Amino acid sequence: MNISKYVSYEEVIYSDTALKEGLDNTPTEKQLELIKAAAINVFDKLREHSGGPIKINNVFRSKALNSVIGGSETSQHCVGTDPKQRNYGAAFDIDDYYWVKGKNTYNNVEMADYIRLNLDFDQLIYEYPINGYPKWIHFSYRPDGKNRKEVLIATKKGYIPYKGNESMIKNPESV
């Protein structure tokens, strides 16, 4: 079953840790609606633009799964359903596995830059760059129109704003 043109339900709930630990990682219908909104409004648009497959690393995390992996209590991967709460909306972690395999022309920096410059989003994070190149990217989306367009860089010391630190992010060709 697909929840959007390019995202399957199985990709939304899949977690090695949940399987290993025997944890239920099933979203509620309300949570699934928020995940669908993020898929349709960000992921599918990025996928259409890139012209090739994009690897999904993580979408939904049950509270139990989030606790086991040490995730933030306000993670949008837990898909909060109350618009007054910080975790309202849904999040995706994606990477350039298919770029590395030659099946997509967009790498992590190019995908994040496309989202940042062209799409509506709540948060966009260039995750843990090595020599300027992020290991993966994170985006979240709120369907209530209150997206913050917050862009961050995740480092071992914490999160820093992208603005003013753009030089920390580099394409592989420039590394």
PDB file of C-alpha atoms in Angstrom:
ATOM      1  CA  MET A   1       0.000   0.000   0.000  1.00  0.00           C
ATOM      2  CA  ASN A   2       1.340   3.424  -0.934  1.00  0.00           C
ATOM      3  CA  ILE A   3       0.626   6.503   1.160  1.00  0.00           C
ATOM      4  CA  SER A   4       1.713   8.797  -1.692  1.00  0.00           C
ATOM      5  CA  LYS A   5       2.907   8.423  -5.268  1.00  0.00           C
ATOM      6  CA  TYR A   6       6.433   7.392  -4.189  1.00  0.00           C
ATOM      7  CA  VAL A   7       6.193   6.346  -0.531  1.00  0.00           C
ATOM      8  CA  SER A   8       4.984   2.945   0.628  1.00  0.00           C
ATOM      9  CA  TYR A   9       3.433   2.231   3.994  1.00  0.00           C
ATOM     10  CA  GLU A  10       6.200  -0.325   4.594  1.00  0.00           C
ATOM     11  CA  GLU A  11       8.866   2.407   4.216  1.00  0.00           C
ATOM     12  CA  VAL A  12       7.001   4.544   6.757  1.00  0.00           C
ATOM     13  CA  ILE A  13       6.949   1.932   9.518  1.00  0.00           C
ATOM     14  CA  TYR A  14      10.182   0.034   8.818  1.00  0.00           C
ATOM     15  CA  SER A  15      12.791  -0.039  11.576  1.00  0.00           C
ATOM     16  CA  ASP A  16      15.568  -2.576  12.150  1.00  0.00           C
ATOM     17  CA  THR A  17      15.520  -1.662  15.845  1.00  0.00           C
ATOM     18  CA  ALA A  18      11.745  -2.113  16.174  1.00  0.00           C
ATOM     19  CA  LEU A  19      12.010  -5.545  14.548  1.00  0.00           C
ATOM     20  CA  LYS A  20      14.966  -6.581  16.710  1.00  0.00           C
ATOM     21  CA  GLU A  21      13.329  -5.330  19.915  1.00  0.00           C
ATOM     22  CA  GLY A  22       9.837  -6.595  19.038  1.00  0.00           C
ATOM     23  CA  LEU A  23       8.332  -3.084  19.180  1.00  0.00           C
ATOM     24  CA  ASP A  24       5.071  -2.074  17.548  1.00  0.00           C
ATOM     25  CA  ASN A  25       5.836   0.768  15.129  1.00  0.00           C
ATOM     26  CA  THR A  26       2.340   1.387  13.780  1.00  0.00           C
ATOM     27  CA  PRO A  27       1.114   4.990  13.431  1.00  0.00           C
ATOM     28  CA  THR A  28      -2.453   5.961  14.238  1.00  0.00           C
ATOM     29  CA  GLU A  29      -4.726   7.099  11.394  1.00  0.00           C
ATOM     30  CA  LYS A  30      -4.207  10.719  12.496  1.00  0.00           C
ATOM     31  CA  GLN A  31      -0.417  10.274  12.481  1.00  0.00           C
ATOM     32  CA  LEU A  32      -0.596   8.594   9.083  1.00  0.00           C
ATOM     33  CA  GLU A  33      -2.467  11.604   7.677  1.00  0.00           C
ATOM     34  CA  LEU A  34       0.388  13.887   8.788  1.00  0.00           C
ATOM     35  CA  ILE A  35       2.958  11.520   7.288  1.00  0.00           C
ATOM     36  CA  LYS A  36       0.998  11.530   4.020  1.00  0.00           C
ATOM     37  CA  ALA A  37       1.061  15.349   3.993  1.00  0.00           C
ATOM     38  CA  ALA A  38       4.873  15.361   4.381  1.00  0.00           C
ATOM     39  CA  ALA A  39       5.225  12.708   1.680  1.00  0.00           C
ATOM     40  CA  ILE A  40       3.008  14.523  -0.816  1.00  0.00           C
ATOM     41  CA  ASN A  41       4.224  18.068  -0.140  1.00  0.00           C
ATOM     42  CA  VAL A  42       7.954  17.439   0.189  1.00  0.00           C
ATOM     43  CA  PHE A  43       9.163  13.921  -0.629  1.00  0.00           C
ATOM     44  CA  ASP A  44       7.105  13.380  -3.784  1.00  0.00           C
ATOM     45  CA  LYS A  45       7.990  16.835  -5.117  1.00  0.00           C
ATOM     46  CA  LEU A  46      11.689  16.202  -4.493  1.00  0.00           C
ATOM     47  CA  ARG A  47      11.397  12.766  -6.112  1.00  0.00           C
ATOM     48  CA  GLU A  48       9.701  14.250  -9.199  1.00  0.00           C
ATOM     49  CA  HIS A  49      12.384  16.919  -9.481  1.00  0.00           C
ATOM     50  CA  SER A  50      15.307  14.532  -9.004  1.00  0.00           C
ATOM     51  CA  GLY A  51      14.012  12.070 -11.570  1.00  0.00           C
ATOM     52  CA  GLY A  52      15.144   8.991  -9.682  1.00  0.00           C
ATOM     53  CA  PRO A  53      14.602   6.954  -6.529  1.00  0.00           C
ATOM     54  CA  ILE A  54      15.481   8.387  -3.101  1.00  0.00           C
ATOM     55  CA  LYS A  55      16.330   6.160  -0.153  1.00  0.00           C
ATOM     56  CA  ILE A  56      14.140   6.623   2.901  1.00  0.00           C
ATOM     57  CA  ASN A  57      16.041   5.844   6.103  1.00  0.00           C
ATOM     58  CA  ASN A  58      13.419   6.714   8.685  1.00  0.00           C
ATOM     59  CA  VAL A  59       9.915   8.135   8.861  1.00  0.00           C
ATOM     60  CA  PHE A  60       7.723   7.041  11.773  1.00  0.00           C
ATOM     61  CA  ARG A  61       8.933   6.194  15.269  1.00  0.00           C
ATOM     62  CA  SER A  62       6.593   4.994  17.982  1.00  0.00           C
ATOM     63  CA  LYS A  63       7.312   6.474  21.400  1.00  0.00           C
ATOM     64  CA  ALA A  64       8.777   3.140  22.500  1.00  0.00           C
ATOM     65  CA  LEU A  65      11.081   2.971  19.481  1.00  0.00           C
ATOM     66  CA  ASN A  66      12.117   6.603  19.900  1.00  0.00           C
ATOM     67  CA  SER A  67      12.990   5.914  23.539  1.00  0.00           C
ATOM     68  CA  VAL A  68      15.066   2.818  22.699  1.00  0.00           C
ATOM     69  CA  ILE A  69      17.141   4.678  20.088  1.00  0.00           C
ATOM     70  CA  GLY A  70      17.556   7.761  22.315  1.00  0.00           C
ATOM     71  CA  GLY A  71      15.606  10.122  20.055  1.00  0.00           C
ATOM     72  CA  SER A  72      14.457  13.566  21.122  1.00  0.00           C
ATOM     73  CA  GLU A  73      11.167  13.668  23.030  1.00  0.00           C
ATOM     74  CA  THR A  74      10.025  16.385  20.610  1.00  0.00           C
ATOM     75  CA  SER A  75      11.048  14.501  17.466  1.00  0.00           C
ATOM     76  CA  GLN A  76       8.691  14.976  14.563  1.00  0.00           C
ATOM     77  CA  HIS A  77       9.456  11.354  13.654  1.00  0.00           C
ATOM     78  CA  CYS A  78       7.029  10.551  16.503  1.00  0.00           C
ATOM     79  CA  VAL A  79       4.391  12.551  14.579  1.00  0.00           C
ATOM     80  CA  GLY A  80       2.657  14.754  17.073  1.00  0.00           C
ATOM     81  CA  THR A  81      -0.982  15.398  16.233  1.00  0.00           C
ATOM     82  CA  ASP A  82      -1.536  18.549  18.332  1.00  0.00           C
ATOM     83  CA  PRO A  83      -0.697  21.706  16.306  1.00  0.00           C
ATOM     84  CA  LYS A  84       0.127  23.525  19.559  1.00  0.00           C
ATOM     85  CA  GLN A  85       3.006  21.133  20.293  1.00  0.00           C
ATOM     86  CA  ARG A  86       6.567  21.382  18.962  1.00  0.00           C
ATOM     87  CA  ASN A  87       6.517  17.887  17.449  1.00  0.00           C
ATOM     88  CA  TYR A  88       3.398  18.535  15.346  1.00  0.00           C
ATOM     89  CA  GLY A  89       3.864  17.252  11.796  1.00  0.00           C
ATOM     90  CA  ALA A  90       5.965  14.465  10.358  1.00  0.00           C
ATOM     91  CA  ALA A  91       9.620  13.967   9.439  1.00  0.00           C
ATOM     92  CA  PHE A  92      11.666  11.959   6.945  1.00  0.00           C
ATOM     93  CA  ASP A  93      15.351  11.064   6.945  1.00  0.00           C
ATOM     94  CA  ILE A  94      16.653  10.396   3.434  1.00  0.00           C
ATOM     95  CA  ASP A  95      20.006   9.834   1.793  1.00  0.00           C
ATOM     96  CA  ASP A  96      21.725   9.583  -1.564  1.00  0.00           C
ATOM     97  CA  TYR A  97      22.140   5.811  -1.743  1.00  0.00           C
ATOM     98  CA  TYR A  98      20.661   5.845  -5.270  1.00  0.00           C
ATOM     99  CA  TRP A  99      22.950   8.719  -6.341  1.00  0.00           C
ATOM    100  CA  VAL A 100      25.919   6.619  -5.253  1.00  0.00           C
ATOM    101  CA  LYS A 101      24.483   3.726  -7.310  1.00  0.00           C
ATOM    102  CA  GLY A 102      24.038   5.988 -10.369  1.00  0.00           C
ATOM    103  CA  LYS A 103      20.225   5.805 -10.302  1.00  0.00           C
ATOM    104  CA  ASN A 104      19.611   9.437  -9.285  1.00  0.00           C
ATOM    105  CA  THR A 105      21.397  12.631 -10.273  1.00  0.00           C
ATOM    106  CA  TYR A 106      20.924  14.321  -6.871  1.00  0.00           C
ATOM    107  CA  ASN A 107      23.219  13.852  -3.890  1.00  0.00           C
ATOM    108  CA  ASN A 108      22.474  14.807  -0.253  1.00  0.00           C
ATOM    109  CA  VAL A 109      23.566  18.436  -0.609  1.00  0.00           C
ATOM    110  CA  GLU A 110      21.612  18.909  -3.835  1.00  0.00           C
ATOM    111  CA  MET A 111      18.466  17.322  -2.368  1.00  0.00           C
ATOM    112  CA  ALA A 112      18.654  19.476   0.766  1.00  0.00           C
ATOM    113  CA  ASP A 113      19.361  22.597  -1.274  1.00  0.00           C
ATOM    114  CA  TYR A 114      16.374  21.872  -3.516  1.00  0.00           C
ATOM    115  CA  ILE A 115      14.079  21.519  -0.501  1.00  0.00           C
ATOM    116  CA  ARG A 116      15.534  24.654   1.128  1.00  0.00           C
ATOM    117  CA  LEU A 117      15.146  26.811  -1.981  1.00  0.00           C
ATOM    118  CA  ASN A 118      11.937  25.455  -3.524  1.00  0.00           C
ATOM    119  CA  LEU A 119       9.617  23.683  -1.084  1.00  0.00           C
ATOM    120  CA  ASP A 120       7.663  24.456   2.058  1.00  0.00           C
ATOM    121  CA  PHE A 121       9.039  22.638   5.130  1.00  0.00           C
ATOM    122  CA  ASP A 122       9.230  22.988   8.879  1.00  0.00           C
ATOM    123  CA  GLN A 123      12.810  21.841   9.504  1.00  0.00           C
ATOM    124  CA  LEU A 124      15.634  20.870   7.200  1.00  0.00           C
ATOM    125  CA  ILE A 125      18.807  19.446   8.711  1.00  0.00           C
ATOM    126  CA  TYR A 126      22.111  18.668   7.003  1.00  0.00           C
ATOM    127  CA  GLU A 127      23.061  15.739   9.241  1.00  0.00           C
ATOM    128  CA  TYR A 128      26.606  15.196  10.535  1.00  0.00           C
ATOM    129  CA  PRO A 129      28.747  16.389   7.619  1.00  0.00           C
ATOM    130  CA  ILE A 130      32.066  14.665   7.012  1.00  0.00           C
ATOM    131  CA  ASN A 131      34.468  17.025   5.219  1.00  0.00           C
ATOM    132  CA  GLY A 132      31.408  19.180   4.546  1.00  0.00           C
ATOM    133  CA  TYR A 133      29.253  16.418   3.084  1.00  0.00           C
ATOM    134  CA  PRO A 134      26.158  15.432   5.128  1.00  0.00           C
ATOM    135  CA  LYS A 135      25.652  11.729   5.858  1.00  0.00           C
ATOM    136  CA  TRP A 136      21.907  12.186   5.317  1.00  0.00           C
ATOM    137  CA  ILE A 137      19.253  14.879   5.370  1.00  0.00           C
ATOM    138  CA  HIS A 138      16.221  15.327   7.571  1.00  0.00           C
ATOM    139  CA  PHE A 139      13.111  17.284   6.692  1.00  0.00           C
ATOM    140  CA  SER A 140       9.814  17.801   8.440  1.00  0.00           C
ATOM    141  CA  TYR A 141       6.510  19.297   7.389  1.00  0.00           C
ATOM    142  CA  ARG A 142       3.444  20.747   9.112  1.00  0.00           C
ATOM    143  CA  PRO A 143       0.224  20.780   7.075  1.00  0.00           C
ATOM    144  CA  ASP A 144      -1.259  23.674   9.074  1.00  0.00           C
ATOM    145  CA  GLY A 145       0.721  26.321   7.144  1.00  0.00           C
ATOM    146  CA  LYS A 146       2.934  27.187  10.136  1.00  0.00           C
ATOM    147  CA  ASN A 147       6.173  25.759   8.766  1.00  0.00           C
ATOM    148  CA  ARG A 148       9.191  27.504  10.311  1.00  0.00           C
ATOM    149  CA  LYS A 149      11.591  26.921   7.390  1.00  0.00           C
ATOM    150  CA  GLU A 150      14.279  26.295  10.005  1.00  0.00           C
ATOM    151  CA  VAL A 151      17.552  25.115   8.447  1.00  0.00           C
ATOM    152  CA  LEU A 152      20.178  23.526  10.681  1.00  0.00           C
ATOM    153  CA  ILE A 153      23.418  21.587  10.544  1.00  0.00           C
ATOM    154  CA  ALA A 154      23.731  18.671  12.968  1.00  0.00           C
ATOM    155  CA  THR A 155      27.211  18.320  14.438  1.00  0.00           C
ATOM    156  CA  LYS A 156      28.630  16.125  17.188  1.00  0.00           C
ATOM    157  CA  LYS A 157      28.365  19.137  19.498  1.00  0.00           C
ATOM    158  CA  GLY A 158      24.717  19.869  18.655  1.00  0.00           C
ATOM    159  CA  TYR A 159      22.682  21.793  16.120  1.00  0.00           C
ATOM    160  CA  ILE A 160      23.851  25.047  14.590  1.00  0.00           C
ATOM    161  CA  PRO A 161      22.029  27.380  12.192  1.00  0.00           C
ATOM    162  CA  TYR A 162      22.746  26.897   8.505  1.00  0.00           C
ATOM    163  CA  LYS A 163      22.613  30.646   7.929  1.00  0.00           C
ATOM    164  CA  GLY A 164      26.074  31.990   8.629  1.00  0.00           C
ATOM    165  CA  ASN A 165      27.572  28.480   8.466  1.00  0.00           C
ATOM    166  CA  GLU A 166      26.806  27.651   4.832  1.00  0.00           C
ATOM    167  CA  SER A 167      30.509  27.189   4.130  1.00  0.00           C
ATOM    168  CA  MET A 168      30.453  24.063   6.330  1.00  0.00           C
ATOM    169  CA  ILE A 169      28.373  22.236   3.700  1.00  0.00           C
ATOM    170  CA  LYS A 170      30.063  21.087   0.504  1.00  0.00           C
ATOM    171  CA  ASN A 171      29.212  18.967  -2.510  1.00  0.00           C
ATOM    172  CA  PRO A 172      31.397  15.880  -2.982  1.00  0.00           C
ATOM    173  CA  GLU A 173      32.912  17.439  -6.123  1.00  0.00           C
ATOM    174  CA  SER A 174      34.263  20.327  -4.016  1.00  0.00           C
ATOM    175  CA  VAL A 175      35.532  18.194  -1.101  1.00  0.00           C
TER     176      VAL A 175
END
